[in-house]
Amino acid sequence: MTWLDLGDDAPFDAWTLPYGAFSAAGEEPRVGAAVGPWVLDLAPLAAAEGLDGAHLFAQSTLNPFLAAGRRAWDAVRGWVLELVTEEAHRELVEPHLVPLGDVELRLPFTVADYVDFYASQTHAENVGQLFRPDSPDLPAAWRHLPIGYHGRAGTVVVSGTPVVRPSGQRRAGGPGSSVTFGPSARLDIEAEAGFVVGTPSALGTRVPVGAFEDHVFGMVLVNDWSARDIQAFEYVPLGPFLGKSFATSVSPWVVPLAALAPARVSPPPRSPAVASYLEDGEPCGLDVEFEVVWNGTVVSRPPLRDLYWTPAQQLAHLTVNGASLRTGDLYASGTISGPRPGASGCFLELTWNGADPVRLADGTQRTFLENGDTVTIRATAPGPAGTRQRLGEVTGTITPPPAP
Amino acid sequence: MTWLDLGDDAPFDAWTLPYGAFSAAGEEPRVGAAVGPWVLDLAPLAAAEGLDGAHLFAQSTLNPFLAAGRRAWDAVRGWVLELVTEEAHRELVEPHLVPLGDVELRLPFTVADYVDFYASQTHAENVGQLFRPDSPDLPAAWRHLPIGYHGRAGTVVVSGTPVVRPSGQRRAGGPGSSVTFGPSARLDIEAEAGFVVGTPSALGTRVPVGAFEDHVFGMVLVNDWSARDIQAFEYVPLGPFLGKSFATSVSPWVVPLAALAPARVSPPPRSPAVASYLEDGEPCGLDVEFEVVWNGTVVSRPPLRDLYWTPAQQLAHLTVNGASLRTGDLYASGTISGPRPGASGCFLELTWNGADPVRLADGTQRTFLENGDTVTIRATAPGPAGTRQRLGEVTGTITPPPAP
């Protein structure tokens, strides 16, 4: 379908066409689209073509493009798809293909508010058993609404940013044991899908489920690093705070929702029936397969398709109280864990709170993260005409805490 | 001490000199300081004096001034104090006094992240008794660390913004009763002190208690509107979400920390001893007296001086895991409630969850907020030489939810 020779094993095909912010040596950062092993440098291309929105790409973040709205998103995607599929554009395009290896990828958008949900039933049940063994697995509200909370927007970082092991207060052992301060001993990941808001909404109004595609621009892969010992001590009654706020990594490439159209699936059946503001007519689930790689070993394959609450329902819930949206809002699914073995989206579940270590390909064993460990989360989804598309990756390496 | 005739009952004296963002008819918004019944229009004044930082005031928000750092804050305060105390400046200053009635006050700064603490012991104990009658009043971690969570930065609004009654899912009665969707029937306030970060910090580093004044610019009054029925249903295990995220009002005038020097007091004794990163050598408590006015009737006088965890400790805790600060970060104390009667910072406590209604001056009774109700929170503190300074106010009126 493309006149480009993408080579074997290219990070992206010519359908996905995700957007990101890059800087090439000595030049101002700007917005591009990824295709094969290149960044398509959109600013000079759009200028050469005399496009109205050319200024949207001569920017250090995606935010102005996000704010331009769905018609602009659709028009730009149509234009880029044409550039890479019709060979007539070869002469125009080739000078603006920058090898990915020659650029630095930046945080693709300035995050306004960051919300994290808890939408995987298997994850919620597992965490309930581990953290609250004397209570029902699922919190009382869980089947009524997508439970969520606000995270720290200022510590959302781009893939590749080192993750400094956080310190905090935690118990030496079980409930009632002594409280000490020091580096987290139970540092974990959370493999999640994140959704990026483009079109804002007014305070005091709601965004219905059906308006999902008018407001949400696309998806990133998220690793919501979590310090389980700090979190377990602090989270009653106001939720996670220091256990999560030290870093959340996102992939540098934002996959437009339009590219995920072939991945649409029906979500699992819900019982009891959902409140009317959460009813979803169209299939709003997404058949995205994640892959968690720990120091080079694939340890888990979490499936997004099992998510109990879809991204459209999460958005409707987030705004049903009249809370406004801003361009750059990010909301994530929460840890994605499937009901099958080998489908856990965090190591708390994968190792059953450390009781069942994982053996990596180099022969080492792991329960939680050690300094120097690298975790990469990748994802794929159905593409057009039976193909499978790659959706990028988010990676990070743990570094020791600084001397106090 | 000032050559200005501030008149009787002026909103601010010539010591407090808080900063805000205002717009006068037909002019670009800019930064000013409040003195008596006027806004001191700093941009033309600074330009006339040829000050280096004059551009900091020709801005629509305080953020550039906040980012300029403590030396700039001290220099500007010294300059403004001199302008209003030395009569030699009368001719320069008088043309730049704009009556407060002629301006629109704006959200004074763009909020980066918003964090809310839970630092009043009386409030935490009362809420524990009301929300969790079968558990100890204080959560297990409460005396070890300042419990806090992230709120929604995008719905922080300036005083005077109407507050639309939020809708959400809540139980008809006690635990196990039916879950329905609709407008909150238990809409409440929270009287709080908010602290505004000027100087950022790097990811992976800590801000010690002693660096409080290097990073925090000043204080605002906060009303963290809360829908208790929505909050009670949703908050396990990830904390408050829709019950809080619909609106948080702040005063338009940011009181610089330097103006609060005469209000410094020692915090209450702490037991057990706090972790070393939370040890505070200097008296970092603040003797600020709040006043909650419901439809014109003063119903409560919450005292900030009783706060168990000081703002300096809150900041040290917020960053001890390596979380970075950004200019415009806002963190609030949580509801301020004193141990004496008539000192509750929210109506949940004041009316003991509705069991003990409040009688207002017009003869009406209230438990939670009705549509059309107005709540104004004011505060005062010791000023220099035995004076008492006013710290402004934050107000809001409840409007009905829109038709779905």
Coordinates of C-alpha atoms in Angstrom, one line a residue, chain A residues 15-19 65-66 70 73-74 77 193-198 209-220 254-264 284-286 288 304 311-312 315 331 381-382 389 391:
Chain A
W15 CA -1.2 2.9 8.3
T16 CA -0.7 3.7 11.9
L17 CA 1.0 7.1 11.3
P18 CA 1.3 8.2 14.9
Y19 CA 2.3 11.8 15.8
F65 CA -2.7 20.3 16.7
L66 CA -4.7 18.6 19.5
R70 CA -11.5 16.4 14.9
W73 CA -7.2 15.6 12.7
D74 CA -9.1 13.8 10.0
R77 CA -4.5 12.0 8.6
A193 CA -3.4 2.4 27.6
G194 CA -3.6 6.2 27.9
F195 CA -6.0 8.5 26.0
V196 CA -5.2 12.0 25.0
V197 CA -7.8 14.7 25.0
G198 CA -7.7 17.2 22.1
V209 CA -20.2 8.4 25.6
G210 CA -21.0 9.1 21.9
A211 CA -18.8 12.2 21.8
F212 CA -15.6 10.2 22.6
E213 CA -14.2 10.6 19.1
D214 CA -14.9 14.3 19.1
H215 CA -12.8 14.9 22.1
V216 CA -10.1 12.2 22.2
F217 CA -7.3 12.4 19.7
G218 CA -5.4 9.2 20.3
M219 CA -3.7 6.7 22.4
V220 CA -0.3 6.3 24.1
V254 CA 0.5 9.2 19.9
V255 CA -1.6 6.8 17.8
P256 CA -4.6 8.6 16.3
L257 CA -8.0 7.0 17.2
A258 CA -8.7 6.6 13.4
A259 CA -5.8 4.2 13.1
L260 CA -7.4 2.0 15.8
A261 CA -10.7 1.6 13.9
P262 CA -9.9 -2.0 12.8
A263 CA -9.3 -2.8 16.5
R264 CA -12.8 -1.9 17.7
C284 CA -16.0 1.0 22.1
G285 CA -13.6 -1.7 23.3
L286 CA -10.1 -1.9 21.7
V288 CA -4.9 -4.1 21.7
L304 CA -6.9 -4.5 26.5
P311 CA -12.2 4.6 27.2
A312 CA -15.5 6.2 26.0
L315 CA -14.5 9.9 29.6
Y331 CA -6.5 9.5 31.2
A381 CA -3.5 -4.3 17.2
P382 CA -5.4 -5.4 14.2
Q389 CA 0.0 -2.9 13.3
L391 CA 1.6 0.8 18.3

